[in-house]
Each structure stands twice: as C-alpha cells, then as structure tokens.
Short mmCIF file of C-alpha atoms in Angstrom, two decimals:
data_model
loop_
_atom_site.label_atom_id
_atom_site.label_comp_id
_atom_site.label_asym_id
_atom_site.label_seq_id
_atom_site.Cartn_x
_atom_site.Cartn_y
_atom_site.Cartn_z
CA UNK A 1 6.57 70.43 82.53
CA UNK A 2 4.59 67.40 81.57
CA UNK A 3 4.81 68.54 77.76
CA UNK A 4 8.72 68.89 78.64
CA UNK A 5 8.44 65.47 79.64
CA UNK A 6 6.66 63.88 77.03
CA UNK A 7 9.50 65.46 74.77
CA UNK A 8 12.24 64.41 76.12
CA UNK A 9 10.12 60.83 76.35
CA UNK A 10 9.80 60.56 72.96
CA UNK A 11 13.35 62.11 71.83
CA UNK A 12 15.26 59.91 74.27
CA UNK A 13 12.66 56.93 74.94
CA UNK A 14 15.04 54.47 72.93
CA UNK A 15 16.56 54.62 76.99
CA UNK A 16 14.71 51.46 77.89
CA UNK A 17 16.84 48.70 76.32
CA UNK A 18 19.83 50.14 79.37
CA UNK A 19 17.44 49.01 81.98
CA UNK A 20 18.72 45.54 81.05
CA UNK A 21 21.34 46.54 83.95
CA UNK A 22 18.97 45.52 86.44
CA UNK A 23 19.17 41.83 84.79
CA UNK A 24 22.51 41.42 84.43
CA UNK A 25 23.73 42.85 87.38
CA UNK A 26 21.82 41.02 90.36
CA UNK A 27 22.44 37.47 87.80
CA UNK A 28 26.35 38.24 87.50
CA UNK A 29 26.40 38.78 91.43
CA UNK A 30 24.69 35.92 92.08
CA UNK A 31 27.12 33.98 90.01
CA UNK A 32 30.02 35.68 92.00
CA UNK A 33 28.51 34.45 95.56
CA UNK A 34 27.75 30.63 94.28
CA UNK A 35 30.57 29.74 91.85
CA UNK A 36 33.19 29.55 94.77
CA UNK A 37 34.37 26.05 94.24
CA UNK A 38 33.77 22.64 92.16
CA UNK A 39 33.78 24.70 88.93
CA UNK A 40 35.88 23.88 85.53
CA UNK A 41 39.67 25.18 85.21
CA UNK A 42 39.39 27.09 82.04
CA UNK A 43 43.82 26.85 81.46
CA UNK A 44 45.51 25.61 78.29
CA UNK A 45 49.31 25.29 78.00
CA UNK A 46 49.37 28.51 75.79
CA UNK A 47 48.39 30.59 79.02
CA UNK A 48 51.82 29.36 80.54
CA UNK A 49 53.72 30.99 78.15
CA UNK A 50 52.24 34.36 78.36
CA UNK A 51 53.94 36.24 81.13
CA UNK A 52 52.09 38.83 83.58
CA UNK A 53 52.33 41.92 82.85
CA UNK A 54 50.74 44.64 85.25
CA UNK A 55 50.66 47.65 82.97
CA UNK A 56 48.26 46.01 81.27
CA UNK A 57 45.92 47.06 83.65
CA UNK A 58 45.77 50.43 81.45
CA UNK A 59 43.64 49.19 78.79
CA UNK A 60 41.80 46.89 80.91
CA UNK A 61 40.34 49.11 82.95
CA UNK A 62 39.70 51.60 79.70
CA UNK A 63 36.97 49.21 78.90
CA UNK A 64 34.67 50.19 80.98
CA UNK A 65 35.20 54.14 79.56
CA UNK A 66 35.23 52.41 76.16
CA UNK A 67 31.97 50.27 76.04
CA UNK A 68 30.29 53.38 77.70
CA UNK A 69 31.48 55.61 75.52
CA UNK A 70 30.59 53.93 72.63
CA UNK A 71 26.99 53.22 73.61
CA UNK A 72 26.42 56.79 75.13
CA UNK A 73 27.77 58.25 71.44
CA UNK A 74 24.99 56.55 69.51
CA UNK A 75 22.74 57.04 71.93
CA UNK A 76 22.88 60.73 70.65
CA UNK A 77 23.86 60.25 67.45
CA UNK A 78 22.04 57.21 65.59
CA UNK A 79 19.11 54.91 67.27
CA UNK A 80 19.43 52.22 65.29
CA UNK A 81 22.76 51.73 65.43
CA UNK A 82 22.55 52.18 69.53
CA UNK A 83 20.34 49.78 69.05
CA UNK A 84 22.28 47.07 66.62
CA UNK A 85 25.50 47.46 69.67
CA UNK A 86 22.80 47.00 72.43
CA UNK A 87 21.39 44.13 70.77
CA UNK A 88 24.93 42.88 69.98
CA UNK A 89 26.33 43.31 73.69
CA UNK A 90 22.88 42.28 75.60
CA UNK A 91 22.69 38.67 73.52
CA UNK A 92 26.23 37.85 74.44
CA UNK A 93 26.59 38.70 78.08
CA UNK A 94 23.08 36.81 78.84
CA UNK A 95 24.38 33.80 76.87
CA UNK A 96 27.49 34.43 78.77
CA UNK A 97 25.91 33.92 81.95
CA UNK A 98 23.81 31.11 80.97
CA UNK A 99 27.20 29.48 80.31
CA UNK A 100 28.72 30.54 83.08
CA UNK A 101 25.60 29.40 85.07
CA UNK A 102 24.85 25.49 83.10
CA UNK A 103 29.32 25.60 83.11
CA UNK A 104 30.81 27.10 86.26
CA UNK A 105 34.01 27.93 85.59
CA UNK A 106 37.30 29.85 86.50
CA UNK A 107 40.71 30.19 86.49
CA UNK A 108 44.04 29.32 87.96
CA UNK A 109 46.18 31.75 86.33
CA UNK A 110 46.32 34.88 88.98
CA UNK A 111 49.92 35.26 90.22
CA UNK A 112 50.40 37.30 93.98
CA UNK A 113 50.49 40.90 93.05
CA UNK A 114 52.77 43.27 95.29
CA UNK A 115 50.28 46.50 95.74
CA UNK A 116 53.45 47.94 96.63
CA UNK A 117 55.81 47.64 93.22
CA UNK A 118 54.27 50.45 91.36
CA UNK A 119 50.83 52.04 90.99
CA UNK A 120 49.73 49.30 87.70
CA UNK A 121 50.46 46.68 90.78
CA UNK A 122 48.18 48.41 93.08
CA UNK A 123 45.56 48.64 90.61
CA UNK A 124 45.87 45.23 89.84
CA UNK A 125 45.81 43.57 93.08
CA UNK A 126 43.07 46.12 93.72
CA UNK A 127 41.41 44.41 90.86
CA UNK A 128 41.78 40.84 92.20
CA UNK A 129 40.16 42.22 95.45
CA UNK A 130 37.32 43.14 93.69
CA UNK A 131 36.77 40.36 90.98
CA UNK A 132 36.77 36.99 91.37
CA UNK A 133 38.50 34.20 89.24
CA UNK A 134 34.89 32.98 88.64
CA UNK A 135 32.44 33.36 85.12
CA UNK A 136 35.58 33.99 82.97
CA UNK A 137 34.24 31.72 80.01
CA UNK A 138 33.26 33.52 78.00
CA UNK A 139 35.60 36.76 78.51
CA UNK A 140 33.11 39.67 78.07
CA UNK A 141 36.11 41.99 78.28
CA UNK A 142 37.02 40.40 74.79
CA UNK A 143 33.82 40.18 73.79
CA UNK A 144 32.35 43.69 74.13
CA UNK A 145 35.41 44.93 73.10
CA UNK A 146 34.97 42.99 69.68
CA UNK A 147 31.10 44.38 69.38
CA UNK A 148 31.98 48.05 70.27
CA UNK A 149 34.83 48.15 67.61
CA UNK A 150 32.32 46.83 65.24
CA UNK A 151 29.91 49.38 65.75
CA UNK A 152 32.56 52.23 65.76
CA UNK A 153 33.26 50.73 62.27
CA UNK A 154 29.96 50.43 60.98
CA UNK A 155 28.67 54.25 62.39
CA UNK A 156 27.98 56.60 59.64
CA UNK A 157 29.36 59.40 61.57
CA UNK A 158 32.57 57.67 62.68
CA UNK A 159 33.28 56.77 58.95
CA UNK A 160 35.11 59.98 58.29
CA UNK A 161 37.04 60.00 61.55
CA UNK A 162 39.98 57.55 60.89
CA UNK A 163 41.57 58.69 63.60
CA UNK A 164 38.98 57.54 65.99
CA UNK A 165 38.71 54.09 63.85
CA UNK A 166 42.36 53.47 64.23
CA UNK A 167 42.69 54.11 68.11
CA UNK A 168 39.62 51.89 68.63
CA UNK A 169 40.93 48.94 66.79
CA UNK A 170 44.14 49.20 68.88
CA UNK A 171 42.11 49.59 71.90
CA UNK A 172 40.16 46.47 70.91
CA UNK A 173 43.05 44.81 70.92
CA UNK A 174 45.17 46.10 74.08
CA UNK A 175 41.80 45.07 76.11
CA UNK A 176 41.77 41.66 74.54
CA UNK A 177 45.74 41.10 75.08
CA UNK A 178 45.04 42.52 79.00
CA UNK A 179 42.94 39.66 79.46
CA UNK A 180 45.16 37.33 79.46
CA UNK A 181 48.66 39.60 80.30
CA UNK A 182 47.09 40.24 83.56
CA UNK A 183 45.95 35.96 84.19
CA UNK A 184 42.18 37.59 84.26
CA UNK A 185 41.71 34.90 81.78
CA UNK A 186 42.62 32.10 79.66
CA UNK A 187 43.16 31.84 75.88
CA UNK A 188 40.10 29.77 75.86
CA UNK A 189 37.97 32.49 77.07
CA UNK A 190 39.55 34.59 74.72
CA UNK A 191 38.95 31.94 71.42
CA UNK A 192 35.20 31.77 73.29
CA UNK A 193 34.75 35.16 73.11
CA UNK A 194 35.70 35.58 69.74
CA UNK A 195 33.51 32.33 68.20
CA UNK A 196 30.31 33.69 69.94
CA UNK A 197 30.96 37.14 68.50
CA UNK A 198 31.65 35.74 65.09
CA UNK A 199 28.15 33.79 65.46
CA UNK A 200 25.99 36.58 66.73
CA UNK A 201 27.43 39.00 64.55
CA UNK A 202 25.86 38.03 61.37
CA UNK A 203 22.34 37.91 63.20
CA UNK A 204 22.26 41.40 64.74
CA UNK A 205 23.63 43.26 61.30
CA UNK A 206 22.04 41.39 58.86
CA UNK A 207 21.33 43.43 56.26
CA UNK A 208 23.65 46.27 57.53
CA UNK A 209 26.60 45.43 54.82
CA UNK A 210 23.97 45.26 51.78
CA UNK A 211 22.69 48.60 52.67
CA UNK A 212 26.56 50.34 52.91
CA UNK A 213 27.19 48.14 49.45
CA UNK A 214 23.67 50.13 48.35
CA UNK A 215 24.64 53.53 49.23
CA UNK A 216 28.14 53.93 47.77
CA UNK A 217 28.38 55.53 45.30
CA UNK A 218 29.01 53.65 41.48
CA UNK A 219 32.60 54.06 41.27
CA UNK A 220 33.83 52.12 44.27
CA UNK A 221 31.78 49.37 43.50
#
C-alpha cells in the first residue's frame, strides 16, 4: 500500500497547484458577505441596449463543466500544459479579487426574473438567489473562458480534433455573450476580462509559440 501510494504520489503529484481552492474560495466568500453596499456601478450605456435573454443561462452554467473539463483533461494528458492553464486561470482570479477587494464593485443590470415562465427562468432567478451582483469586475466567466479556449488550442492532443476546437471556440463565446444577455455583468467587465487576459497571456506561454514554430515541419513554414 505505501509503495501504491508513493506511485500514485509521484504519477499524479502535479495535484497540488488545485489546492489553490482553499484560497480562493474562503477570499471570494468573504468578498460576497462585505461588498453589500457603497461599491462602484460597473454600467455603460452599451449594457442598455443588450436585452435579457434567459436561455442564456445554457452556456453560462456550461462553464463550470467547461473550465473543469478542460483542466481535468490535461491533468491526464500533458503536465505542463495543466500547468500553463493553472498558471493562466490562478494569476487572473487572484488579481481579480485583489480588484474586486482595493475596487468594490457591482452591478445594476439584473431585471426581476419570473421562476415561473419557463425552466431557463427558473434557473436564472435560481442563479440570482445564489450569486450576488457583487465582484463582477473583472468577469471571470469571460475570463476563464478566454484561458481554457487557449489551452484547448495550444494542446498537442487536441490539435487533431477540430471538432473539439470548433465547439470550444463557440462555447467561449456563448459564455462570454451570457454574461452580459443574462445582466450578470457589464460590457466593462467583459472589455476587463479580455485586457487582463491579453496581458497575462504572453507571460504564462512565453516561449510556447516558438517551440510549435520549432516543431513543424519545413514545409509549412
């Protein structure tokens, strides 16, 4: 047994970066229970002209499967680039939080939600029960989104799979529209999102796009 563990230790060690769970989660709460009022109105006039839309709640809530799925499939397949998405998603939600905990902010944008229209306006107002309209800016929604479709485009094993590439690109950007369909957030948490993953990108795969440039082959380059 304790050779069994040592095994499975050093096959599956690369498990310790997940405990970063038990930073963000209790920090996020805390943020949830203090931000309740006196905090910044993240609204510009472009979220006005975006109407709600509950069926959005579909690819909002695939997110969670998403991100999960994506970090659980390298997790098997390729350590290091587990560890490039880990690195990727960890770096933005703490600096999201440190924003979100220097900035309070939050929105104005939720509409009332009959539970009782349809089953995409239950889950929606079930939503709202759960989530506050606190620690929006940044949207992580948009913002893991963006880093897991990167790393399903940069994964070796994923490069044959179009398929795969395709439906995660649209997912990408179903999750990202949600955001703001379902007044979760604003634009500007979307265009915040999207500037912090444009500046961490180039520090967690540096060096990733010289090394695909390296190893194709002669004719495509």
């Amino acid at each position: 047994m304790k050779h069994f563990l040592k095994e499975l230790l050093k096959k599956y060690g690369h498990i310790w970066i997940l405990g970063y769970g038990f930073i963000y989660l209790p920090w996020f709460m805390h943020l949830e229970k203090t931000v309740t009022s006196n905090y910044h109105i993240m609204h510009s006039s472009l979220d006005d002209m975006i109407p709600f839309n509950e069926y959005f709640v579909i690819p909002y809530l695939l997110w969670f499967a998403y991100v999960t799925a994506a970090i659980a499939y390298l997790f098997f397949k390729n350590k290091e680039e587990y560890y490039r998405l880990c690195a990727f998603l960890f770096t933005g939600m703490t600096l999201s939080l440190l924003i979100c905990t220097l900035f309070p902010n939050g929105t104005d944008l939720r509409t009332a939600v009959n539970p009782d229209k349809n089953l995409c306006s239950r889950l929606v107002y079930m939503l709202h029960q759960a989530d506050t309209n606190t620690n929006v800016f940044p949207s992580i929604h948009v913002y893991n989104s963006i880093g897991t479709h990167i790393a399903v485009m940069k994964s070796e094993s994923l490069k044959k799979h179009k398929v795969i590439r395709i439906l995660s690109g649209i997912l990408m950007v179903a999750i990202c529209m949600a955001t703001v369909s379902l007044k979760q957030h604003s634009v500007l948490d979307v265009a915040g999102a999207i500037l912090l993953s444009a500046a961490i990108y180039p520090l967690v795969y540096a060096g990733s796009t010289q090394e695909e440039t390296e190893n194709e082959p002669e004719y495509i380059r």
